mmCIF file of C-alpha atoms and ligand atoms in Angstrom:
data_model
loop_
_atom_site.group_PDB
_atom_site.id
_atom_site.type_symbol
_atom_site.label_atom_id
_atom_site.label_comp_id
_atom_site.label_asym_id
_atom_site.label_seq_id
_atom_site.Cartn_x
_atom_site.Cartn_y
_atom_site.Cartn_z
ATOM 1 C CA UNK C 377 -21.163 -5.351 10.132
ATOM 2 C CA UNK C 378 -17.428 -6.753 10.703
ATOM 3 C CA UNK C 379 -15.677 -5.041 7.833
ATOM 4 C CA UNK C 380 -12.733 -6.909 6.885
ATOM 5 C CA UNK C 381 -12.741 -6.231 2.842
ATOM 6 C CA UNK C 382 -10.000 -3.757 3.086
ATOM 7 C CA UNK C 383 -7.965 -1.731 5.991
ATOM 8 C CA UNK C 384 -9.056 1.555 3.805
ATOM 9 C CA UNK C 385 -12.126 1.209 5.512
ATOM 10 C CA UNK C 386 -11.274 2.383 9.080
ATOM 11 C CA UNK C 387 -12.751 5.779 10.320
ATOM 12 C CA UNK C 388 -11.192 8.592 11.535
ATOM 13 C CA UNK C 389 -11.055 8.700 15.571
ATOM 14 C CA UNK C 390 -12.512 10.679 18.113
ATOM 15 C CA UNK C 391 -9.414 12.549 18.431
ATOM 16 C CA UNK C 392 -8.922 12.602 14.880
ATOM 17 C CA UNK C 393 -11.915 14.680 13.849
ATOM 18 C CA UNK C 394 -11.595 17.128 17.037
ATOM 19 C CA UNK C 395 -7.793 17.734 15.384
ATOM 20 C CA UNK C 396 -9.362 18.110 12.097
ATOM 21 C CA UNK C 397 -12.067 20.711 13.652
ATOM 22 C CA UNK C 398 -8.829 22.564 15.540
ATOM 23 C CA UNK C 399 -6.487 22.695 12.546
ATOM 24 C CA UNK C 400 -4.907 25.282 12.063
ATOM 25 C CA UNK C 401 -4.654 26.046 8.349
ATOM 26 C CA UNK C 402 -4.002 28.311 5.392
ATOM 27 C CA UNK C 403 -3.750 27.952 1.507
ATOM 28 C CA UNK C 404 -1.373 25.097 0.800
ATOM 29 C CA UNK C 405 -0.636 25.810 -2.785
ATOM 30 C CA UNK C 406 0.830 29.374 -1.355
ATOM 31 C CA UNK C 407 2.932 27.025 0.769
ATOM 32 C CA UNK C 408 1.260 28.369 4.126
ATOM 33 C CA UNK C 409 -0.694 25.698 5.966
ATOM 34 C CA UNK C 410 1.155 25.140 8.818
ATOM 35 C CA UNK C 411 -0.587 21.785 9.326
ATOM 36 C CA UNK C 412 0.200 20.448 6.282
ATOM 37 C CA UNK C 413 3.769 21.769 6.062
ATOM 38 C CA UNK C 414 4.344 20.022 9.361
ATOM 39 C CA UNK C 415 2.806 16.741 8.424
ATOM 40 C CA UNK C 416 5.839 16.875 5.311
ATOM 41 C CA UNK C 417 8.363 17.665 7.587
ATOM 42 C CA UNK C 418 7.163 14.295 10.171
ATOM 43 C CA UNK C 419 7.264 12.383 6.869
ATOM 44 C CA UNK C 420 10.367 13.057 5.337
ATOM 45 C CA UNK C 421 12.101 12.582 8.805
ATOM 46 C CA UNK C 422 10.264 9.309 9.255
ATOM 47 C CA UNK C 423 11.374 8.036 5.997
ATOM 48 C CA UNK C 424 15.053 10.177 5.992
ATOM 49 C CA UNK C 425 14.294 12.175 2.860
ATOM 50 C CA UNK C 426 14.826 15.150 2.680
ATOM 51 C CA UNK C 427 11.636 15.968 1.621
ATOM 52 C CA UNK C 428 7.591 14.782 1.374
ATOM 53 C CA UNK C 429 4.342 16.037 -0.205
ATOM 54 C CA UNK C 430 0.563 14.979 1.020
ATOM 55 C CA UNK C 431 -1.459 13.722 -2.034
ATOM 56 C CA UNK C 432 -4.698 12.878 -2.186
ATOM 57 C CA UNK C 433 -4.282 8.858 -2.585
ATOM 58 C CA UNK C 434 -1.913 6.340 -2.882
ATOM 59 C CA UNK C 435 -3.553 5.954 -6.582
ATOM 60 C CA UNK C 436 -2.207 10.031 -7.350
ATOM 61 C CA UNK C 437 1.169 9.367 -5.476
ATOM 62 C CA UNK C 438 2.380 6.068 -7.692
ATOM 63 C CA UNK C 439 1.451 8.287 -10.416
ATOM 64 C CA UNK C 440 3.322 11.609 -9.927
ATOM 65 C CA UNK C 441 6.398 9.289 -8.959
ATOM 66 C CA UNK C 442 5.613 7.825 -12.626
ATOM 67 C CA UNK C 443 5.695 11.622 -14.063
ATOM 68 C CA UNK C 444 8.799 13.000 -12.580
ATOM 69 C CA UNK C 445 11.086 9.846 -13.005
ATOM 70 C CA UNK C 446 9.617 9.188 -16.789
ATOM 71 C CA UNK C 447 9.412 10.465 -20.269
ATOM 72 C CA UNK C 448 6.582 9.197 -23.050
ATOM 73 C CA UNK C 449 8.049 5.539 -24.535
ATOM 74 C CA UNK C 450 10.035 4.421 -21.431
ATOM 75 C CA UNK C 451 9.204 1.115 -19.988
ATOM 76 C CA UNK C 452 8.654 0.752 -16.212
ATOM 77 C CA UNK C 453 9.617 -2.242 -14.665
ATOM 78 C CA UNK C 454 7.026 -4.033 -11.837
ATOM 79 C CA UNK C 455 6.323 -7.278 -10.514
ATOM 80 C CA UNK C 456 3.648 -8.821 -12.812
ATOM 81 C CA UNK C 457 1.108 -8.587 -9.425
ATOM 82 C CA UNK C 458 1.744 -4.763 -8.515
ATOM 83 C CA UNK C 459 -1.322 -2.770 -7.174
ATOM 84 C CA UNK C 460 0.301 0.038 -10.169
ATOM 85 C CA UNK C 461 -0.164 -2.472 -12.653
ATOM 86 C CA UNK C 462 -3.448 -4.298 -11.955
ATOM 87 C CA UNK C 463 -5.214 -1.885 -9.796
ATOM 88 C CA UNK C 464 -4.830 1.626 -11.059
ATOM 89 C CA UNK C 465 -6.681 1.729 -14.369
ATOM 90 C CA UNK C 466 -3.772 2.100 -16.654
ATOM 91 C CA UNK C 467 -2.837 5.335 -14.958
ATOM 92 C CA UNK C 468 0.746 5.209 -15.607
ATOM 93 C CA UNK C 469 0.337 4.794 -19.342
ATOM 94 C CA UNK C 470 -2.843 7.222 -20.094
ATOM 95 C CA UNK C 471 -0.705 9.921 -17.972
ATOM 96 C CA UNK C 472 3.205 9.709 -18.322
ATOM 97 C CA UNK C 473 2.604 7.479 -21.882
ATOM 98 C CA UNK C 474 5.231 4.472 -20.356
ATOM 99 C CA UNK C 475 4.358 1.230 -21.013
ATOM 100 C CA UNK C 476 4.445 -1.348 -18.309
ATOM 101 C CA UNK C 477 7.135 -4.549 -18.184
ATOM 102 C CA UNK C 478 6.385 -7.148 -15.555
ATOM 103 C CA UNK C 479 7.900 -9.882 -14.060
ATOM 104 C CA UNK C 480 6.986 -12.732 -12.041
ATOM 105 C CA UNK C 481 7.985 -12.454 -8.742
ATOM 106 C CA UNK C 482 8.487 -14.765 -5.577
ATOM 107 C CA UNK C 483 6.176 -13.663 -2.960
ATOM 108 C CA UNK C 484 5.617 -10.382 -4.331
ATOM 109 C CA UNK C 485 9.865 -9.745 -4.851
ATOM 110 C CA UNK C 486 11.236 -9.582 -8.346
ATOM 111 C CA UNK C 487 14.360 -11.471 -8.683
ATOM 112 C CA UNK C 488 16.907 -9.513 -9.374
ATOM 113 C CA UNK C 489 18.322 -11.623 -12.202
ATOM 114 C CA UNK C 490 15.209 -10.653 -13.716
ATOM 115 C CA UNK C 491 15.455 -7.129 -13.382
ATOM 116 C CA UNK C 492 18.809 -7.432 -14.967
ATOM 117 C CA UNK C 493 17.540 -9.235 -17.594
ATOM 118 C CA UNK C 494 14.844 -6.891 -18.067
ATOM 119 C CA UNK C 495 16.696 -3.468 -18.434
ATOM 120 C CA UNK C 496 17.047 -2.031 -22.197
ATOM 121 C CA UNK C 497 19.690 -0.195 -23.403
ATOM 122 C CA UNK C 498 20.495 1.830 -26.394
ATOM 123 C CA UNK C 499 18.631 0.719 -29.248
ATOM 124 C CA UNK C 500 16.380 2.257 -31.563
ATOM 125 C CA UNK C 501 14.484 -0.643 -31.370
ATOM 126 C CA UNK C 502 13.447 -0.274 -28.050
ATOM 127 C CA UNK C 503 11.957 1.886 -25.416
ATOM 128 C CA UNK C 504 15.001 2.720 -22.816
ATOM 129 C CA UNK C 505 14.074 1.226 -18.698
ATOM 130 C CA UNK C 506 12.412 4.784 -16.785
ATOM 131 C CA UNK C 507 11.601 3.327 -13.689
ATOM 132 C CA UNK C 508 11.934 0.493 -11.319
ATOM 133 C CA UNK C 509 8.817 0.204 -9.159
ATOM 134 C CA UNK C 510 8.767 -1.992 -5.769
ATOM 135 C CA UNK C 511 5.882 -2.733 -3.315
ATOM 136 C CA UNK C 512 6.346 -3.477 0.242
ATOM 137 C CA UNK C 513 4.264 -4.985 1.745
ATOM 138 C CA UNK C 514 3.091 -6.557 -1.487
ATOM 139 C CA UNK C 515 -0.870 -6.765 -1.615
ATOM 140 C CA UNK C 516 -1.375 -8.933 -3.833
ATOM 141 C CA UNK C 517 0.824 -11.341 -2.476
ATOM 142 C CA UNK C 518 -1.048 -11.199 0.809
ATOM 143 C CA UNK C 519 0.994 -8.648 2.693
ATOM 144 C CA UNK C 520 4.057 -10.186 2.197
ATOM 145 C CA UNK C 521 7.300 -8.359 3.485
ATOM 146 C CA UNK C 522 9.279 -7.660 0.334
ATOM 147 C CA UNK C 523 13.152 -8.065 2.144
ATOM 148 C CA UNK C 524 15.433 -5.141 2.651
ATOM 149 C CA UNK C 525 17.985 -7.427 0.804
ATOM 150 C CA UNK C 526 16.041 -7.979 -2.378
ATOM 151 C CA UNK C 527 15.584 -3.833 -2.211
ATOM 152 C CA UNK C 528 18.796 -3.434 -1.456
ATOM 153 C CA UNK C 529 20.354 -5.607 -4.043
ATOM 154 C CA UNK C 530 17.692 -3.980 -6.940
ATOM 155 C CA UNK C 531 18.871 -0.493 -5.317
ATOM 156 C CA UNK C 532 22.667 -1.116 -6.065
ATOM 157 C CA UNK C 533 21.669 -2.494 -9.793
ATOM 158 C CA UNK C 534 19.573 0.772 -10.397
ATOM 159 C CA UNK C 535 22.303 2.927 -9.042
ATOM 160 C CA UNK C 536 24.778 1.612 -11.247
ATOM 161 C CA UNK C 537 22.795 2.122 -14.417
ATOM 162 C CA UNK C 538 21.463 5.814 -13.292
ATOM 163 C CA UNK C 539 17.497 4.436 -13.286
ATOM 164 C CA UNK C 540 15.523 4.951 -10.489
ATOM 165 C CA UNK C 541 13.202 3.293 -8.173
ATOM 166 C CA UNK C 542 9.991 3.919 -6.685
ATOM 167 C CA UNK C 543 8.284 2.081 -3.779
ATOM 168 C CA UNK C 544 4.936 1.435 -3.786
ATOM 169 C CA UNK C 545 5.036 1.367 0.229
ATOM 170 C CA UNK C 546 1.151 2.025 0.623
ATOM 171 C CA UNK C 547 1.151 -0.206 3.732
ATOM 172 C CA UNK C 548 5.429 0.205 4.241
ATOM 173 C CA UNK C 549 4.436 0.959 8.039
ATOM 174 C CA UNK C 550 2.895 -2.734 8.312
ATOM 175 C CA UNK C 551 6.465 -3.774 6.944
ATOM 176 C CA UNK C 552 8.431 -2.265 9.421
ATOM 177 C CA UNK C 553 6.385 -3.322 12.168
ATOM 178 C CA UNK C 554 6.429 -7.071 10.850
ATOM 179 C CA UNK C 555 9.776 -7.323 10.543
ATOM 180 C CA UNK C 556 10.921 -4.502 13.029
ATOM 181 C CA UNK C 557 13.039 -2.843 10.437
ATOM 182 C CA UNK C 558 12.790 1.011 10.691
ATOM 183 C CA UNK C 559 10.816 2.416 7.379
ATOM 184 C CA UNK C 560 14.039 4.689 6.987
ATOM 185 C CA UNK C 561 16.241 1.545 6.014
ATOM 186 C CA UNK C 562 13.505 0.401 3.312
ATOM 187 C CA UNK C 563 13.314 3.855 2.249
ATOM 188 C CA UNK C 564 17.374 4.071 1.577
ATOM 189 C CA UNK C 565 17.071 1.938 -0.676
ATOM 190 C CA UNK C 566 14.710 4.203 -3.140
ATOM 191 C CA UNK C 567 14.677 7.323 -4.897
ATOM 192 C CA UNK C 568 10.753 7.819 -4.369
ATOM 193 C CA UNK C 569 8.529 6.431 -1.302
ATOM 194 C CA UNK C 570 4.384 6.698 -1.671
ATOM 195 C CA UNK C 571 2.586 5.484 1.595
ATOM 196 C CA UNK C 572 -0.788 5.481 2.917
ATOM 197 C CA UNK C 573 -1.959 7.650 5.537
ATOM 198 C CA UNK C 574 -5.051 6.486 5.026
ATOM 199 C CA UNK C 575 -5.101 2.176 5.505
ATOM 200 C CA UNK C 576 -4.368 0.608 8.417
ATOM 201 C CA UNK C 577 -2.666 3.977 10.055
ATOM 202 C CA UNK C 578 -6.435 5.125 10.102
ATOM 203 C CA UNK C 579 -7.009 8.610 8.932
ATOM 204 C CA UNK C 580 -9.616 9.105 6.513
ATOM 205 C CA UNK C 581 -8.250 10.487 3.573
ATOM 206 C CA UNK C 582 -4.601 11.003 1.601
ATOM 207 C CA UNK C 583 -0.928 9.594 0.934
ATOM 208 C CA UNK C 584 2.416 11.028 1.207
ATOM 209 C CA UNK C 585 5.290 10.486 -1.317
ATOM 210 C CA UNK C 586 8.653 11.518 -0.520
ATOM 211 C CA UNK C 587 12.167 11.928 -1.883
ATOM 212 C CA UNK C 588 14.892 14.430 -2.821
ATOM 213 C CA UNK C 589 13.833 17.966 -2.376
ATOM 214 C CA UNK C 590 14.008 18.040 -6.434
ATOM 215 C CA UNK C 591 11.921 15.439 -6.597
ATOM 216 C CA UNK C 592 9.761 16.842 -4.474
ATOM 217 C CA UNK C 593 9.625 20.065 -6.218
ATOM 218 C CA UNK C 594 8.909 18.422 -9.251
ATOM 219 C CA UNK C 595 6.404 16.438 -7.900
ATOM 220 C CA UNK C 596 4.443 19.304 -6.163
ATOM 221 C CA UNK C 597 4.048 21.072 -10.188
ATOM 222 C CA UNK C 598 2.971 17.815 -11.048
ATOM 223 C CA UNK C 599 -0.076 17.436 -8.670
ATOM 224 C CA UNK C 600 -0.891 20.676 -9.342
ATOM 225 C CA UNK C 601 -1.322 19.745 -13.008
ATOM 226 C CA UNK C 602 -3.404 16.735 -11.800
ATOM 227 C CA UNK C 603 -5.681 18.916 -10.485
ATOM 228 C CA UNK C 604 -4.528 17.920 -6.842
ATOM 229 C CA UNK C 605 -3.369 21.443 -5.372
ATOM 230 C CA UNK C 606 -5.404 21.512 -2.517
ATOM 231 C CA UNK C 607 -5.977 24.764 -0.555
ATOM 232 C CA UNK C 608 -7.121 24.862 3.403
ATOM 233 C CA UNK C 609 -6.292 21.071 3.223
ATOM 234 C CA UNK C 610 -4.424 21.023 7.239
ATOM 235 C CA UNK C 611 -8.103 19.816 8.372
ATOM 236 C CA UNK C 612 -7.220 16.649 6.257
ATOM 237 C CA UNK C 613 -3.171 16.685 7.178
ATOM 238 C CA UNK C 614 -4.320 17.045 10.731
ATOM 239 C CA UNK C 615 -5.530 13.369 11.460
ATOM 240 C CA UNK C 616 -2.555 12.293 9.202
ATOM 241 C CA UNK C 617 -0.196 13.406 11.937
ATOM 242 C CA UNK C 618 -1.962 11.546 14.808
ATOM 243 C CA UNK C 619 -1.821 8.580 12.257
ATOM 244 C CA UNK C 620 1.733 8.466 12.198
ATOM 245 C CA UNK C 621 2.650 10.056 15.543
ATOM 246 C CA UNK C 622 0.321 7.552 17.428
ATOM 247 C CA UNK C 623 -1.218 4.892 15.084
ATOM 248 C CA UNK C 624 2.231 2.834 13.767
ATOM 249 C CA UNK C 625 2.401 1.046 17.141
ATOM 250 C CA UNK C 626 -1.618 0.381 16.726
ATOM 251 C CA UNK C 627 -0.673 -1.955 13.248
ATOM 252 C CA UNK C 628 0.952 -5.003 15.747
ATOM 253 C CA UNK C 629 -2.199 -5.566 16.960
ATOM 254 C CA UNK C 630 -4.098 -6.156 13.591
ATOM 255 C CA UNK C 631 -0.977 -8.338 12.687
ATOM 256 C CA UNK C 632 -1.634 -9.939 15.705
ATOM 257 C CA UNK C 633 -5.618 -10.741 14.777
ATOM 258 C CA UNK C 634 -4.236 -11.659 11.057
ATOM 259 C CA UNK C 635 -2.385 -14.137 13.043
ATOM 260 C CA UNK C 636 -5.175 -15.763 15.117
ATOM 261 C CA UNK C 637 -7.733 -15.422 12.206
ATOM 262 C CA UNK C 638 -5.074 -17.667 9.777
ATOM 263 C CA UNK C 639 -4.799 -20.509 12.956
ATOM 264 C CA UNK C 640 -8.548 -20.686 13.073
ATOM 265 C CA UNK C 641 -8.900 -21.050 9.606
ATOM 266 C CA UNK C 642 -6.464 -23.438 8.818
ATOM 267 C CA UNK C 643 -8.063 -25.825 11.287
ATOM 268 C CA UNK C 644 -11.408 -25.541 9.351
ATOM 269 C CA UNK C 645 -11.723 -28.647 6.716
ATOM 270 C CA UNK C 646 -12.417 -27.463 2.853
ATOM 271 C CA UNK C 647 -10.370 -24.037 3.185
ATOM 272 C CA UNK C 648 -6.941 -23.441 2.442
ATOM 273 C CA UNK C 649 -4.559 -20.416 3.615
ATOM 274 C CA UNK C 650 -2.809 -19.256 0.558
ATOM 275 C CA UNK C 651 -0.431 -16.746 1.562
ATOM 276 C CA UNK C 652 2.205 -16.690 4.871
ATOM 277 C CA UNK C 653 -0.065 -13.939 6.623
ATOM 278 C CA UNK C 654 3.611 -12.001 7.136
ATOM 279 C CA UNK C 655 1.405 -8.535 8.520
ATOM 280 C CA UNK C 656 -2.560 -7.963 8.115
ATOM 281 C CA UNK C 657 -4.109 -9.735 5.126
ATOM 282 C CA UNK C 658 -5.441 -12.955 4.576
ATOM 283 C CA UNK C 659 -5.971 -15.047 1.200
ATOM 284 C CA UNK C 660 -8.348 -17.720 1.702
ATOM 285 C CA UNK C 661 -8.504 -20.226 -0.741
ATOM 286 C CA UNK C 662 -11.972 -21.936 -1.026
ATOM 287 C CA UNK C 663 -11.235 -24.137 -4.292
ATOM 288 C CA UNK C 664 -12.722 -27.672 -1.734
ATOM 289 C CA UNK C 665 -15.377 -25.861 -0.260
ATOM 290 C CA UNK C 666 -17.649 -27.138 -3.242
ATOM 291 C CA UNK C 667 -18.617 -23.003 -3.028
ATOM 292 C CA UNK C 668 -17.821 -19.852 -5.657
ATOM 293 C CA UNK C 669 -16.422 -16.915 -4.275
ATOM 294 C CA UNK C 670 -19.804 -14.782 -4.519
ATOM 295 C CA UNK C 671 -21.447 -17.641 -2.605
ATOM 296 C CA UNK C 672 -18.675 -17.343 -0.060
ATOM 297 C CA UNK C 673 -18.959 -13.758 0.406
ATOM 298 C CA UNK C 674 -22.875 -13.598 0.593
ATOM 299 C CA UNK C 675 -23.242 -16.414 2.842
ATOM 300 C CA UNK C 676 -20.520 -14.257 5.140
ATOM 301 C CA UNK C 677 -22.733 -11.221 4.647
ATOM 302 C CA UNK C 678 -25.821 -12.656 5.728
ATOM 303 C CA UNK C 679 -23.465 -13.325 8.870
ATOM 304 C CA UNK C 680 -23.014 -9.876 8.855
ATOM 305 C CA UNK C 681 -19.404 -10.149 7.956
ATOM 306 C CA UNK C 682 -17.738 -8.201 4.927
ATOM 307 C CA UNK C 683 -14.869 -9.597 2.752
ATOM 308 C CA UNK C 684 -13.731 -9.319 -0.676
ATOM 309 C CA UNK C 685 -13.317 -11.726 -3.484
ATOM 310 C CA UNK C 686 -9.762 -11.435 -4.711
ATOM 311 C CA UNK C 687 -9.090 -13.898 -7.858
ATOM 312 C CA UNK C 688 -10.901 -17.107 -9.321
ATOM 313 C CA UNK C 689 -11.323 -19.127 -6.136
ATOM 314 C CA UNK C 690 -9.576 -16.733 -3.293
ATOM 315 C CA UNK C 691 -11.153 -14.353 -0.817
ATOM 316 C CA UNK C 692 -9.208 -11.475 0.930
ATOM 317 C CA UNK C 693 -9.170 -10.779 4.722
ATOM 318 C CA UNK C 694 -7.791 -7.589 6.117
ATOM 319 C CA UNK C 695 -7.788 -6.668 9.362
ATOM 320 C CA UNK C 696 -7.827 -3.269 10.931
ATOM 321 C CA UNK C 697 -8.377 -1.102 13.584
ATOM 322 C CA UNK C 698 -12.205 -1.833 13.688
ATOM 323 C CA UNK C 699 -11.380 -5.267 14.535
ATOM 324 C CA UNK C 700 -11.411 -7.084 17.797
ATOM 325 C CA UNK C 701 -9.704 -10.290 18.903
ATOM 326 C CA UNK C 702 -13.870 -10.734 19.707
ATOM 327 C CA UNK C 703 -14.612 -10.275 16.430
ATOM 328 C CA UNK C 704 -12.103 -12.576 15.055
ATOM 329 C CA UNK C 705 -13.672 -15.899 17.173
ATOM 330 C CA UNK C 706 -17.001 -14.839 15.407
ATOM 331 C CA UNK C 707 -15.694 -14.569 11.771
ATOM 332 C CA UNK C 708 -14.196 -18.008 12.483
ATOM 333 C CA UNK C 709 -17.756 -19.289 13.666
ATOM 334 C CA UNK C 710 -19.564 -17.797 10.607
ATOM 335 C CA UNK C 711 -16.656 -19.791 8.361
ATOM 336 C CA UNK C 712 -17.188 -23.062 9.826
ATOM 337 C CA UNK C 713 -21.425 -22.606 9.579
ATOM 338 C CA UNK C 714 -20.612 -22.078 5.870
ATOM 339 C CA UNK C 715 -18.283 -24.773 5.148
ATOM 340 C CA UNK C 716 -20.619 -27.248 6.919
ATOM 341 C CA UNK C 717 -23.325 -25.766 4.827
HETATM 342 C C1 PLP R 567 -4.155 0.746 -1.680
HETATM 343 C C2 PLP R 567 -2.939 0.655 -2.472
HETATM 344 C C3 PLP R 567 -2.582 1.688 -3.355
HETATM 345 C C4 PLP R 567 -3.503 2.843 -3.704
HETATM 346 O O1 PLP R 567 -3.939 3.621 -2.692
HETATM 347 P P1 PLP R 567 -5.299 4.465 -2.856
HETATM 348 O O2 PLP R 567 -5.174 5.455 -1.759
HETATM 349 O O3 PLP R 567 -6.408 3.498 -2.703
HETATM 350 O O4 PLP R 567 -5.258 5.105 -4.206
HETATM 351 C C5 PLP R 567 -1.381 1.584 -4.024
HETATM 352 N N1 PLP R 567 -0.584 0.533 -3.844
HETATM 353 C C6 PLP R 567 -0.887 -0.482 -3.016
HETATM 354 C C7 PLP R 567 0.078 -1.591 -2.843
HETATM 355 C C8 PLP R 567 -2.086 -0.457 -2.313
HETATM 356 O O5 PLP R 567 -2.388 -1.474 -1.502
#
């Protein structure tokens, strides 16, 4: 099977599960696995913040960002297509009891007219603006590079009225590789980072979130009380530091077979390309293909090729590390069969 429904569904290398088996560890609520302390300190220098903290999923990371920047009956502001707001089960309100203000972005970036708009101030009326959340690269919006500008420009707003923002960064590395803009400069422009060890960097399991060492500290109470105070946990931290010592570089390539996948397609008649295919995903819009979704996706498993349905009449690629440039010439064989069909 070619699995292309999601670059969360790479495995763990050879080299990853021998430095799992080798890991040296201890109890990382005391503070004393050395492979997990280490995998903070690689983070927060990556990102230049002074500190970071490995949680067990993006999902857990958005959502302790959430805790420590809110209190109950604050609004958060997000573009109307973020992964917080569609994707993880109403996390934000059940847990930190915000509600959730979106706005229609372009490309996946809020304007930030918009987010001046959408602030509230003092009135009894209202509930007062917690949080600004931003995603780069925006899923939703097929991977697309949210620009430092737009962050930057949001940033300055935010600073002046003393509210903080939080980026959604889960795939932030395929960012900075698409645009060759160091992860650092997206992340000055925040007060909270969360990113995914485990997407398209490779390793099998966790997140890291990062920040001010008072965030941080507030942040580490807070997955405790989530139940996420893990304890001889350097066997999983271990892979996460060959993801991001040796894995970042790895993401051009998938970009690259995003890239050649796209050109194929577009030359097939009855398909559309919906997004700009900026880093490693693919929206493919099959509204002429006289076909549903589910249709589309069966008659691509019965090709032995896996991708997801991802709205009304659109289905998502992703490439990864699993995937060839091979591979990619045979997905766009197993297309055309269907659209002739
Ligand atoms: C995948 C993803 C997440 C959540 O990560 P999990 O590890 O699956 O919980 C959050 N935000 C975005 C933009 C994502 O793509």
């Amino acid at each position: 099977m070619l699995d292309l429904r999601s670059d969360t569904v790479t495995k763990p290398s050879e080299k990853m599960r021998k430095a799992m088996y080798e890991a040296e560890v201890g109890d990382d609520v005391y503070g004393e696995d050395p492979t997990v302390n280490k995998l903070e300190k690689l983070a927060a220098n990556i990102l230049g913040k002074e500190d970071a903290l490995f949680v067990t999923s993006g999902t857990q990371g958005n959502q302790i960002a959430g805790l420590v920047h809110c209190k109950p009956g604050q609004e958060v502001i997000m573009e109307a297509q973020a992964h917080i707001f569609l994707y993880e089960a109403a996390a934000l309100s059940a847990f930190a009891g915000v509600q959730i203000k979106t706005l229609e972005g372009d490309n996946g970036a809020m304007k930030l007219g918009d987010v001046e708009a959408a602030i509230r101030g003092d009135d009894i009326h209202q509930p007062e603006t917690g949080l600004i959340c931003i995603e780069n690269t925006h899923n939703k919006a097929g991977g697309a590079v949210i620009p430092l500008e737009n962050m930057e420009k949001i940033y300055q707003l935010s600073k002046k009225l003393g509210i903080p923002v939080h980026l959604d960064g889960a795939r932030l590395f395929n960012a900075s590789v698409a645009s060759g803009i160091p992860v650092k400069e997206f992340a000055k422009y925040t007060y909270s980072v969360q990113f995914c060890l485990s997407k398209g960097l490779g390793a099998p399991v966790g997140s890291m979130i990062a920040g001010s060492s008072e965030f941080i500290s507030q942040a580490r109470k807070w997955r405790k009380r989530l139940g996420g105070g893990l304890r001889q946990v350097g066997v999983l931290a271990a892979p996460g530091i060959i993801a991001l010592e040796e894995n970042i570089k790895h993401l051009e390539q998938d970009h690259e077979n995003a890239k050649q996948l796209a050109e194929g397609l577009q030359n097939i008649e009855g398909i559309t390309i919906e997004n700009k295919v900026e880093t490693n995903i693919i929206l493919l819009d099959i509204t002429k293909s006289n076909t549903t979704t589910e249709h589309f996706v069966n008659y691509l498993k019965e090709q032995n090729i896996l991708a997801g349905p991802f709205g009304p009449n659109i289905i998502r690629f992703v490439t990864n590390n699993s995937i060839t440039k091979k591979d990619i010439d045979n997905v766009l064989v197993a297309v055309q069969k269907i659209v002739n069909r």
